[in-house]
mmCIF file of C-alpha atoms and ligand atoms in Angstrom:
data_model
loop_
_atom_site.group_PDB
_atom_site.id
_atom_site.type_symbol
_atom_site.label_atom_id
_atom_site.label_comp_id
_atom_site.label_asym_id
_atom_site.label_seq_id
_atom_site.Cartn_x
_atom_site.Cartn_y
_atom_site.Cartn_z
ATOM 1 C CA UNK A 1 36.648 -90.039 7.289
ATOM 2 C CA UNK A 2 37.193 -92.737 4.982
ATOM 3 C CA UNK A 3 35.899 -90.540 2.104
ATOM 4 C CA UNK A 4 38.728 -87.908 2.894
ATOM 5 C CA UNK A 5 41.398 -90.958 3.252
ATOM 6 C CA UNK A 6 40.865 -92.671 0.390
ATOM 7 C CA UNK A 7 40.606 -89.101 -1.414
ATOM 8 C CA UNK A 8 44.250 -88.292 0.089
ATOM 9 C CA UNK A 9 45.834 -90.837 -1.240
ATOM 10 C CA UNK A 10 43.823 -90.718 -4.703
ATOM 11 C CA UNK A 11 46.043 -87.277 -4.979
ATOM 12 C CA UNK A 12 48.848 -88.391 -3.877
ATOM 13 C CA UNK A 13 48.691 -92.184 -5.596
ATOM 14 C CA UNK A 14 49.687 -93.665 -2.457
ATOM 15 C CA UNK A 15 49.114 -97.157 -1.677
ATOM 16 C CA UNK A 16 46.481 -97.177 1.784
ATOM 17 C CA UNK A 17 48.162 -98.865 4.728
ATOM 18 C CA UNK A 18 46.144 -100.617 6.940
ATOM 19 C CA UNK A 19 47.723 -98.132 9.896
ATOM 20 C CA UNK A 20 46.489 -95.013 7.816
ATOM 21 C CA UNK A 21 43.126 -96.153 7.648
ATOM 22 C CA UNK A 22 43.214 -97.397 11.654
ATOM 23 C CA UNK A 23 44.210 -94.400 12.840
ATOM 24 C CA UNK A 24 41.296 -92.537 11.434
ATOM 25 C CA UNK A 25 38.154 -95.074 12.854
ATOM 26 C CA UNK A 26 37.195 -93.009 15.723
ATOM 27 C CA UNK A 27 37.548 -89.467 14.078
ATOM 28 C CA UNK A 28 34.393 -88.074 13.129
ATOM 29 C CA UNK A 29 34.147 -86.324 9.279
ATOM 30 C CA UNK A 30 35.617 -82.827 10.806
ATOM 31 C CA UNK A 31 39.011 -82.989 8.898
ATOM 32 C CA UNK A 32 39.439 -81.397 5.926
ATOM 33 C CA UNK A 33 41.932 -82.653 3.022
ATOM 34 C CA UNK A 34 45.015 -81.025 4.443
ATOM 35 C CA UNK A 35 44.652 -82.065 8.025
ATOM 36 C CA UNK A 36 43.831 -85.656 7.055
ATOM 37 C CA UNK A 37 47.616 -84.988 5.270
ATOM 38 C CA UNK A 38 48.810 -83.674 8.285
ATOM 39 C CA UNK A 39 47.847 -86.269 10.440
ATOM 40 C CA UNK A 40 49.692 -88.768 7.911
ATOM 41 C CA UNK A 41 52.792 -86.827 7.774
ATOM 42 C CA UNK A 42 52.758 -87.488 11.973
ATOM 43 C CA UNK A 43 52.064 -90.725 10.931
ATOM 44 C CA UNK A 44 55.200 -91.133 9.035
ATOM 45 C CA UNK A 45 57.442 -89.332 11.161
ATOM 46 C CA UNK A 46 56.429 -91.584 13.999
ATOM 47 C CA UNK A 47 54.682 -88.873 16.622
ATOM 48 C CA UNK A 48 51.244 -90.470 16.123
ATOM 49 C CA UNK A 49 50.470 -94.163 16.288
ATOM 50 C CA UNK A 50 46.288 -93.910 16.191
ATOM 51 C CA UNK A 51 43.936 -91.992 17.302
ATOM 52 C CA UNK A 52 41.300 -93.302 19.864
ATOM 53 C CA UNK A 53 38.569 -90.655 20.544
ATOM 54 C CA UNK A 54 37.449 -87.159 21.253
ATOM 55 C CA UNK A 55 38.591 -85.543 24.704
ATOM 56 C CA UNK A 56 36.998 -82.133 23.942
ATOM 57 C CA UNK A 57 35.412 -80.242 21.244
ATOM 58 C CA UNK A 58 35.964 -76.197 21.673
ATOM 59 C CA UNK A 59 35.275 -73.348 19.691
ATOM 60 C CA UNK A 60 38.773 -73.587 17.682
ATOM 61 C CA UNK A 61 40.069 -76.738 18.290
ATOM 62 C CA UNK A 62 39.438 -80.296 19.051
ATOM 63 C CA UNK A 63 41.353 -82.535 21.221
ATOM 64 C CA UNK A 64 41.762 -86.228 20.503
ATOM 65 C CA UNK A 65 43.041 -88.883 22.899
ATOM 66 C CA UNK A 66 45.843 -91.284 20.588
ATOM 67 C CA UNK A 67 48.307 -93.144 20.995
ATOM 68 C CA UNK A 68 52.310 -93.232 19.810
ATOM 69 C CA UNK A 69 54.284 -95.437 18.401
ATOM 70 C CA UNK A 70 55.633 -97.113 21.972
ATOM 71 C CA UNK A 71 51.768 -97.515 23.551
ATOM 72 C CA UNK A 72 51.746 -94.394 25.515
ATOM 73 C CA UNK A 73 48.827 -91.480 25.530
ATOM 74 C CA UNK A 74 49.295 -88.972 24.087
ATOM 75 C CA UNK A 75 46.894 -85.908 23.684
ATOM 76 C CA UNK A 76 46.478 -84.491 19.628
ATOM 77 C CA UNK A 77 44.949 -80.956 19.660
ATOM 78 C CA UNK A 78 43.835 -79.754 16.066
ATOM 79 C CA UNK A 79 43.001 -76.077 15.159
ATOM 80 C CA UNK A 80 39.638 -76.670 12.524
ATOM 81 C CA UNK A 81 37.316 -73.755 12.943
ATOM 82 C CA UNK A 82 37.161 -70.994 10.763
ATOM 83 C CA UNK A 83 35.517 -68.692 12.103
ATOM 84 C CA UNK A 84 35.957 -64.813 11.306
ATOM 85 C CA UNK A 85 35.718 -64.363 14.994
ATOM 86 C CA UNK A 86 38.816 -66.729 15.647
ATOM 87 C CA UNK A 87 40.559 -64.914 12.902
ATOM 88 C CA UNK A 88 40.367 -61.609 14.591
ATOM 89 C CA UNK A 89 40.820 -62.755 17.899
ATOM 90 C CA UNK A 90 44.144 -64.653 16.604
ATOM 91 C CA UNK A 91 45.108 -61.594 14.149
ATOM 92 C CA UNK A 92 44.937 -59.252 17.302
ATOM 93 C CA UNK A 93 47.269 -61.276 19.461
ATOM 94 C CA UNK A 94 49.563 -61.780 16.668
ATOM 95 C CA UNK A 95 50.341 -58.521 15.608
ATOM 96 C CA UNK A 96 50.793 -57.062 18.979
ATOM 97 C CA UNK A 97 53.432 -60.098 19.472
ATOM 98 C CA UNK A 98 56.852 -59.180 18.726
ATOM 99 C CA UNK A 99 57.801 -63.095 17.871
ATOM 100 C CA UNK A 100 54.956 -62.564 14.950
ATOM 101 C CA UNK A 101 54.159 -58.743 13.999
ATOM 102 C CA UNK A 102 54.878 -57.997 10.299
ATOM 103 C CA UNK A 103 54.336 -62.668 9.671
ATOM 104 C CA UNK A 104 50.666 -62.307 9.404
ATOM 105 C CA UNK A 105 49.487 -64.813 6.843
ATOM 106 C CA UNK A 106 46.774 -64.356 4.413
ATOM 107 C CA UNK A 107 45.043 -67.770 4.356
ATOM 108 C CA UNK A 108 43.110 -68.711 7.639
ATOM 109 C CA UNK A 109 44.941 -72.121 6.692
ATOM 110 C CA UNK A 110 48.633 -70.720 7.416
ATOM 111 C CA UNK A 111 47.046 -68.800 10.374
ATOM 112 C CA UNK A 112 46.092 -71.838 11.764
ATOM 113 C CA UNK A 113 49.461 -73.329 11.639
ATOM 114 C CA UNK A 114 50.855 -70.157 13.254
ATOM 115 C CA UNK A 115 48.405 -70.290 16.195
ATOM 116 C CA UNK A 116 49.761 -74.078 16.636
ATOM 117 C CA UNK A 117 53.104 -73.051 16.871
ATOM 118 C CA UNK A 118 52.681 -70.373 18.727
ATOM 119 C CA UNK A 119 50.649 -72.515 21.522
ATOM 120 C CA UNK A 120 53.840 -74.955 20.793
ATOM 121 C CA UNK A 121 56.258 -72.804 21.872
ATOM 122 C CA UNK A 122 54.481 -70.955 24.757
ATOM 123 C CA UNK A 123 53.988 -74.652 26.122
ATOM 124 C CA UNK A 124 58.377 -75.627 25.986
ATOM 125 C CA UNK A 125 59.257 -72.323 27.557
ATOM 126 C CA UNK A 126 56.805 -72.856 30.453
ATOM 127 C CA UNK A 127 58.100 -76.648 29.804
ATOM 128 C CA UNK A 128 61.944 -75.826 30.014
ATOM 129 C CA UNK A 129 61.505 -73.340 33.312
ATOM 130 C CA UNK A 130 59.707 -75.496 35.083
ATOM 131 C CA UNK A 131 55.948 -75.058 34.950
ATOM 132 C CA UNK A 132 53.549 -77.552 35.136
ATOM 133 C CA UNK A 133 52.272 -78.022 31.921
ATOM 134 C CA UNK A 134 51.527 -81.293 29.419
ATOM 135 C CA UNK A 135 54.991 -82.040 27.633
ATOM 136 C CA UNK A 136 55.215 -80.408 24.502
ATOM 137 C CA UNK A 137 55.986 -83.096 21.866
ATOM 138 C CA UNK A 138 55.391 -81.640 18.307
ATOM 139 C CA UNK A 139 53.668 -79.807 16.040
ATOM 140 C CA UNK A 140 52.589 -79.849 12.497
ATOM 141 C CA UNK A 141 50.896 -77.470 10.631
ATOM 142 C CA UNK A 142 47.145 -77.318 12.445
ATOM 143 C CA UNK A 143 48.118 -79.639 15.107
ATOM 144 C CA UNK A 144 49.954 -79.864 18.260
ATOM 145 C CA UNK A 145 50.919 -82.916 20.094
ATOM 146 C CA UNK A 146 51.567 -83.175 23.822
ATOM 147 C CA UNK A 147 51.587 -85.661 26.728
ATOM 148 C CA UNK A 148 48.103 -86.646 27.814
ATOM 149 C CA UNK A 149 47.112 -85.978 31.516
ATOM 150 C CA UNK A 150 44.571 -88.464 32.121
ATOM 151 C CA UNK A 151 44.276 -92.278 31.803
ATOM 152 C CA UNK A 152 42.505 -94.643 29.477
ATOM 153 C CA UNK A 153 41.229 -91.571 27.222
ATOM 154 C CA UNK A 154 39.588 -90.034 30.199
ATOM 155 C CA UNK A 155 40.889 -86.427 30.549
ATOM 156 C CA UNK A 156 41.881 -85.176 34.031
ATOM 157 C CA UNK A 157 39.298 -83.194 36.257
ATOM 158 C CA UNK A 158 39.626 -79.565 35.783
ATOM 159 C CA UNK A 159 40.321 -77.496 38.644
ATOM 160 C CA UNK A 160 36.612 -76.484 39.045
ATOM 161 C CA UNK A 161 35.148 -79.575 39.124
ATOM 162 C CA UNK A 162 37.493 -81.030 41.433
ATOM 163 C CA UNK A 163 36.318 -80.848 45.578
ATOM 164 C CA UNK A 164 39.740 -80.147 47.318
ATOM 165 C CA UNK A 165 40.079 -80.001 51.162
ATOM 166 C CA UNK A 166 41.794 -76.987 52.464
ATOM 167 C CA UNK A 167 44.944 -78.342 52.801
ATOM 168 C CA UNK A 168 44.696 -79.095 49.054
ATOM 169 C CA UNK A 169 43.815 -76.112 48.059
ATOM 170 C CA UNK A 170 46.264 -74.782 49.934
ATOM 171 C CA UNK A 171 49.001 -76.575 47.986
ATOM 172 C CA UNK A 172 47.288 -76.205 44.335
ATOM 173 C CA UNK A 173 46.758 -72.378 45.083
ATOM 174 C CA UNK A 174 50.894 -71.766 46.200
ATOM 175 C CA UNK A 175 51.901 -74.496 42.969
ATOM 176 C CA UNK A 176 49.685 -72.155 41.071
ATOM 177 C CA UNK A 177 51.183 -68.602 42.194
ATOM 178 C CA UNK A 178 54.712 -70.819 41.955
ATOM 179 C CA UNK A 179 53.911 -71.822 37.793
ATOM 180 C CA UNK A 180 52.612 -67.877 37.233
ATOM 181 C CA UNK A 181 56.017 -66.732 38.899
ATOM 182 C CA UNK A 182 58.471 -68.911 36.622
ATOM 183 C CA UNK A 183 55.827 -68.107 33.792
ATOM 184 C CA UNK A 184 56.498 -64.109 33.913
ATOM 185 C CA UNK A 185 60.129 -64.372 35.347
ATOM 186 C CA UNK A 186 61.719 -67.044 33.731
ATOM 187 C CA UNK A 187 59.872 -67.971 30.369
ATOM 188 C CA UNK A 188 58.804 -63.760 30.434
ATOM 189 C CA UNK A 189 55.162 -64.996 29.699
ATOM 190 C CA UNK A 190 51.653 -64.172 30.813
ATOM 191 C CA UNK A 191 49.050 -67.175 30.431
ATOM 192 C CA UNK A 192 46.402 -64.495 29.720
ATOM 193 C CA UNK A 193 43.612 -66.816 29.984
ATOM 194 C CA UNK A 194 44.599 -68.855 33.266
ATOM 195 C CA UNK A 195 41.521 -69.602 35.422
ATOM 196 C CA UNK A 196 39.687 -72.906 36.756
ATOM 197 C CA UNK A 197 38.729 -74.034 32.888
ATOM 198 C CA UNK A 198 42.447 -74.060 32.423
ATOM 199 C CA UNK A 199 44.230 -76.118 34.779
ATOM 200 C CA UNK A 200 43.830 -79.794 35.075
ATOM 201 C CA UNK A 201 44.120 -81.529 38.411
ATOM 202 C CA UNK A 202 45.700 -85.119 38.084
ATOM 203 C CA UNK A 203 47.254 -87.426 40.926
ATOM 204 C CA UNK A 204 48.574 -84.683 43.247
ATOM 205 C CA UNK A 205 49.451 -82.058 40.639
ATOM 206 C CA UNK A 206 47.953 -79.736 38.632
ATOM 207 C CA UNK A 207 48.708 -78.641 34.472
ATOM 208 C CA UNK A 208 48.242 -76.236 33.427
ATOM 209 C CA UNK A 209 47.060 -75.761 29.333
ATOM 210 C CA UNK A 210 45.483 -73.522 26.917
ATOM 211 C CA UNK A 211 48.474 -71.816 26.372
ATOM 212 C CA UNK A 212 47.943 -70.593 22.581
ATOM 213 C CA UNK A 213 46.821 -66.963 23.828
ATOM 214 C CA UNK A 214 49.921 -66.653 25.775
ATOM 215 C CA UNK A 215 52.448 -63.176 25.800
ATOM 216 C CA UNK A 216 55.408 -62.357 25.762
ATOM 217 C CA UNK A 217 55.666 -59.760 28.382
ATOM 218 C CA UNK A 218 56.689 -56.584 25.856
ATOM 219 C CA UNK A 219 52.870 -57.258 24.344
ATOM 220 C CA UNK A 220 51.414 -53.934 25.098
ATOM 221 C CA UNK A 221 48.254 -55.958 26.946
ATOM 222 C CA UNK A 222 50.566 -58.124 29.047
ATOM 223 C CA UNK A 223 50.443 -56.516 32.355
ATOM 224 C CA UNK A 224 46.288 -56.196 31.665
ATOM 225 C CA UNK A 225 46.546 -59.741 30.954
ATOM 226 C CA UNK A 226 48.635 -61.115 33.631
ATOM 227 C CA UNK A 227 45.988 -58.938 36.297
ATOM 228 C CA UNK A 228 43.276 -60.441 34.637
ATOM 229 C CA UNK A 229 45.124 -64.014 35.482
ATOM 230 C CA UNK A 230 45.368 -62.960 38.944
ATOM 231 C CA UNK A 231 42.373 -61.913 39.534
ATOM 232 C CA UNK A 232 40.698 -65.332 38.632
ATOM 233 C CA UNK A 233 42.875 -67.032 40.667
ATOM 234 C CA UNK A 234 42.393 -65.619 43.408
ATOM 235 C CA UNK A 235 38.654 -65.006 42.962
ATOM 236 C CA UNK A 236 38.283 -68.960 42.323
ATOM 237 C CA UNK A 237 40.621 -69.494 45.640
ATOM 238 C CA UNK A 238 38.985 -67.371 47.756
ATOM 239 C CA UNK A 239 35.954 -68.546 47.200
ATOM 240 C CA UNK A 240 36.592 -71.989 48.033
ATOM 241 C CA UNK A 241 37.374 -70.612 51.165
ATOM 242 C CA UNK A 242 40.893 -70.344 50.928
ATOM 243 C CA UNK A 243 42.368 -66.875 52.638
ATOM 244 C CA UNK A 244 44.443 -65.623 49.585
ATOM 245 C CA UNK A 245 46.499 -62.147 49.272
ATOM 246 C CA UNK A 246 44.522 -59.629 47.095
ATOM 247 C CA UNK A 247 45.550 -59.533 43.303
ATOM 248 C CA UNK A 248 47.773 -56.554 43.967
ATOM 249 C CA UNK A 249 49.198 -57.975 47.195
ATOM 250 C CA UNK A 250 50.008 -61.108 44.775
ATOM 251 C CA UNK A 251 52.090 -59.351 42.554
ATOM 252 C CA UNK A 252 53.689 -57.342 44.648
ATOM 253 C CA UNK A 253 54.856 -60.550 46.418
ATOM 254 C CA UNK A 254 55.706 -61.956 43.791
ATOM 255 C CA UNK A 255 57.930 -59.130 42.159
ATOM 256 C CA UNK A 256 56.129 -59.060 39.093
ATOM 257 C CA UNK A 257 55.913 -55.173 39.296
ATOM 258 C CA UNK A 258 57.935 -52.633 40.162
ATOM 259 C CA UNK A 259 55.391 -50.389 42.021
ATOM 260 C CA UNK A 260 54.964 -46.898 43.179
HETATM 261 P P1 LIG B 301 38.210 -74.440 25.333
HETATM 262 O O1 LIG B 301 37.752 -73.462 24.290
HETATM 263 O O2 LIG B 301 37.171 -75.435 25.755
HETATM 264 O O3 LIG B 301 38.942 -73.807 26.470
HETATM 265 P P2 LIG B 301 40.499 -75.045 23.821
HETATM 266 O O4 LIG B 301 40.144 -75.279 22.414
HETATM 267 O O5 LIG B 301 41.060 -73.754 24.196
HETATM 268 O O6 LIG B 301 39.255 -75.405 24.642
HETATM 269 P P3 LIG B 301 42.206 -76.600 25.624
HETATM 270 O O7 LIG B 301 41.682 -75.831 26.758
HETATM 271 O O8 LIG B 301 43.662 -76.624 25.382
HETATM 272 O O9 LIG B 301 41.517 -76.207 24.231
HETATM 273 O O10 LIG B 301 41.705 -78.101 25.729
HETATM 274 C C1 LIG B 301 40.331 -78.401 25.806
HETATM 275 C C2 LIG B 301 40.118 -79.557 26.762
HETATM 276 O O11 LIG B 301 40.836 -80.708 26.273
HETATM 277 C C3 LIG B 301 40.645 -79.308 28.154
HETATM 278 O O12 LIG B 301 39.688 -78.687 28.965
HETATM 279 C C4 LIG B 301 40.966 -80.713 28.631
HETATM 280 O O13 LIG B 301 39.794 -81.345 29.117
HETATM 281 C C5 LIG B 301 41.394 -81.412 27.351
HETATM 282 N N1 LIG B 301 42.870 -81.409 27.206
HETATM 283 C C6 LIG B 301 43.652 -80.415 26.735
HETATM 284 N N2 LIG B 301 44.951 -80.755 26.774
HETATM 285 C C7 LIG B 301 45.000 -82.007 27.282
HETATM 286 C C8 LIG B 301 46.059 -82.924 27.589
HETATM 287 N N3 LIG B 301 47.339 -82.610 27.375
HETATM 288 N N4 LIG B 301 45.726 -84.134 28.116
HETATM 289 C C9 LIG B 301 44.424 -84.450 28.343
HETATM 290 N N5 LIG B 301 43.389 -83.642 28.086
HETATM 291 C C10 LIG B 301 43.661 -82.424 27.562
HETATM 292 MN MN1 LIG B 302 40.556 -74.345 27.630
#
């Protein structure tokens, strides 16, 4: 990480501050020139302080645990892959996305930087209307920076590896169907990847994240989507032994569909 560092500010003839160099201790040698940049430009602008560790290392992204410039946690994810896999999977949710058909970039760079935003903005809508999610707090080219649902670097439990008593589940499962109703009604989004792996379970609430994939509900795949996101639900639900409506029944219920 150093290397990269001290190469940034070789091209841009900066003087290293002790900060700059700081924040970078914990990160491993996964950041390429630009996102070392990036990461200073937060700097500067005052959204990141340091950054403290690794949460989670996925297929795209990574998510670091850092702090801001008051002391408080704050959760850094960075898009780094390139994969031709990720491209396609992003290029096919892009173009069929009204907000981004016809802006598809050529460099997997700018595609990146798209995805973040993207996963930005999906996150304040749900934000704004109400859903539980981590609070949105910036983003910047490859990365996106939110409020970090945990303590002490430790990330929350995920929904599937937390044991909940009935009653519990209970309450999770009708927050849950709650969050998917402002989701589609009021933000007019479909999670589209909303399961057990995606919700975080943190002193009496849940969060719900991974929100990059996320529709807007004139995609042509948002009602397949948004059944797909019922069905887990449910599935997961019922069998922890909760008595939940069928998928159908759900969105019935719900009004999500106007059927027959
Ligand atoms: P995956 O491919 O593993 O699903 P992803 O790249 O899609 O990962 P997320 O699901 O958004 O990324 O985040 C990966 C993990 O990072 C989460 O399972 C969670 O443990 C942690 N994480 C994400 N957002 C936060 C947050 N705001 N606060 C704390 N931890 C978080
Ligand atoms: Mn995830």
């Amino acid at each position: 990480m150093d290397r990269l560092v001290d190469e940034y500010f070789r091209l841009t003839s900066k003087e290293p501050r002790k900060v700059d160099k700081d924040i970078f201790e914990v990160v491993e040698e996964v950041f390429d020139t630009a996102t070392v940049k990036a990461v200073l430009e937060l700097v500067r602008r005052r959204v990141i302080y340091e950054i403290k560790g690794v949460v989670s290392a996925g297929k795209e992204a990574r998510v670091y645990w850092g702090k801001d410039f008051e002391g408080r946690d704050i959760a850094i994810k960075i898009y780094l892959t390139t994969s031709a896999e990720f491209r396609k999977g992003i290029i096919k949710y892009l173009s069929a996305d009204p907000r981004f058909s016809g802006k598809i970039p050529s460099t997997t760079r700018k595609l990146y930087s798209i995805w973040a935003k993207k996963e930005y903005s999906n996150y304040m809508r749900m934000y704004e209307v109400g859903v539980s999610v981590p609070k949105p707090i910036a983003v910047y080219e490859n990365i996106l920076v939110m409020d970090f649902i945990g303590s002490e670097g430790v990330p929350a439990p995920l929904l599937k590896d937390v044991e909940l008593d009935l009653k519990r589940l209970r309450e999770v499962f009708d927050g849950v169907v709650d969050d998917l109703k402002k989701m589609v009604l009021k933000a007019g989004l479909v999670h589209g990847d909303l399961s057990e792996y995606n919700i975080m379970i943190w002193e009496d609430r849940h969060y719900i994240i991974d929100v990059s994939q996320a529709v807007t509900l004139d995609h042509p795949n948002a009602v397949e989507y948004l059944y797909r996101d019922l069905n887990n639900i449910v599935r997961f639900f019922s069998r922890r032994g909760l008595k939940v409506p069928t998928p159908h029944e759900l969105a019935e219920s719900l009004g999500l569909f106007h059927t027959r």
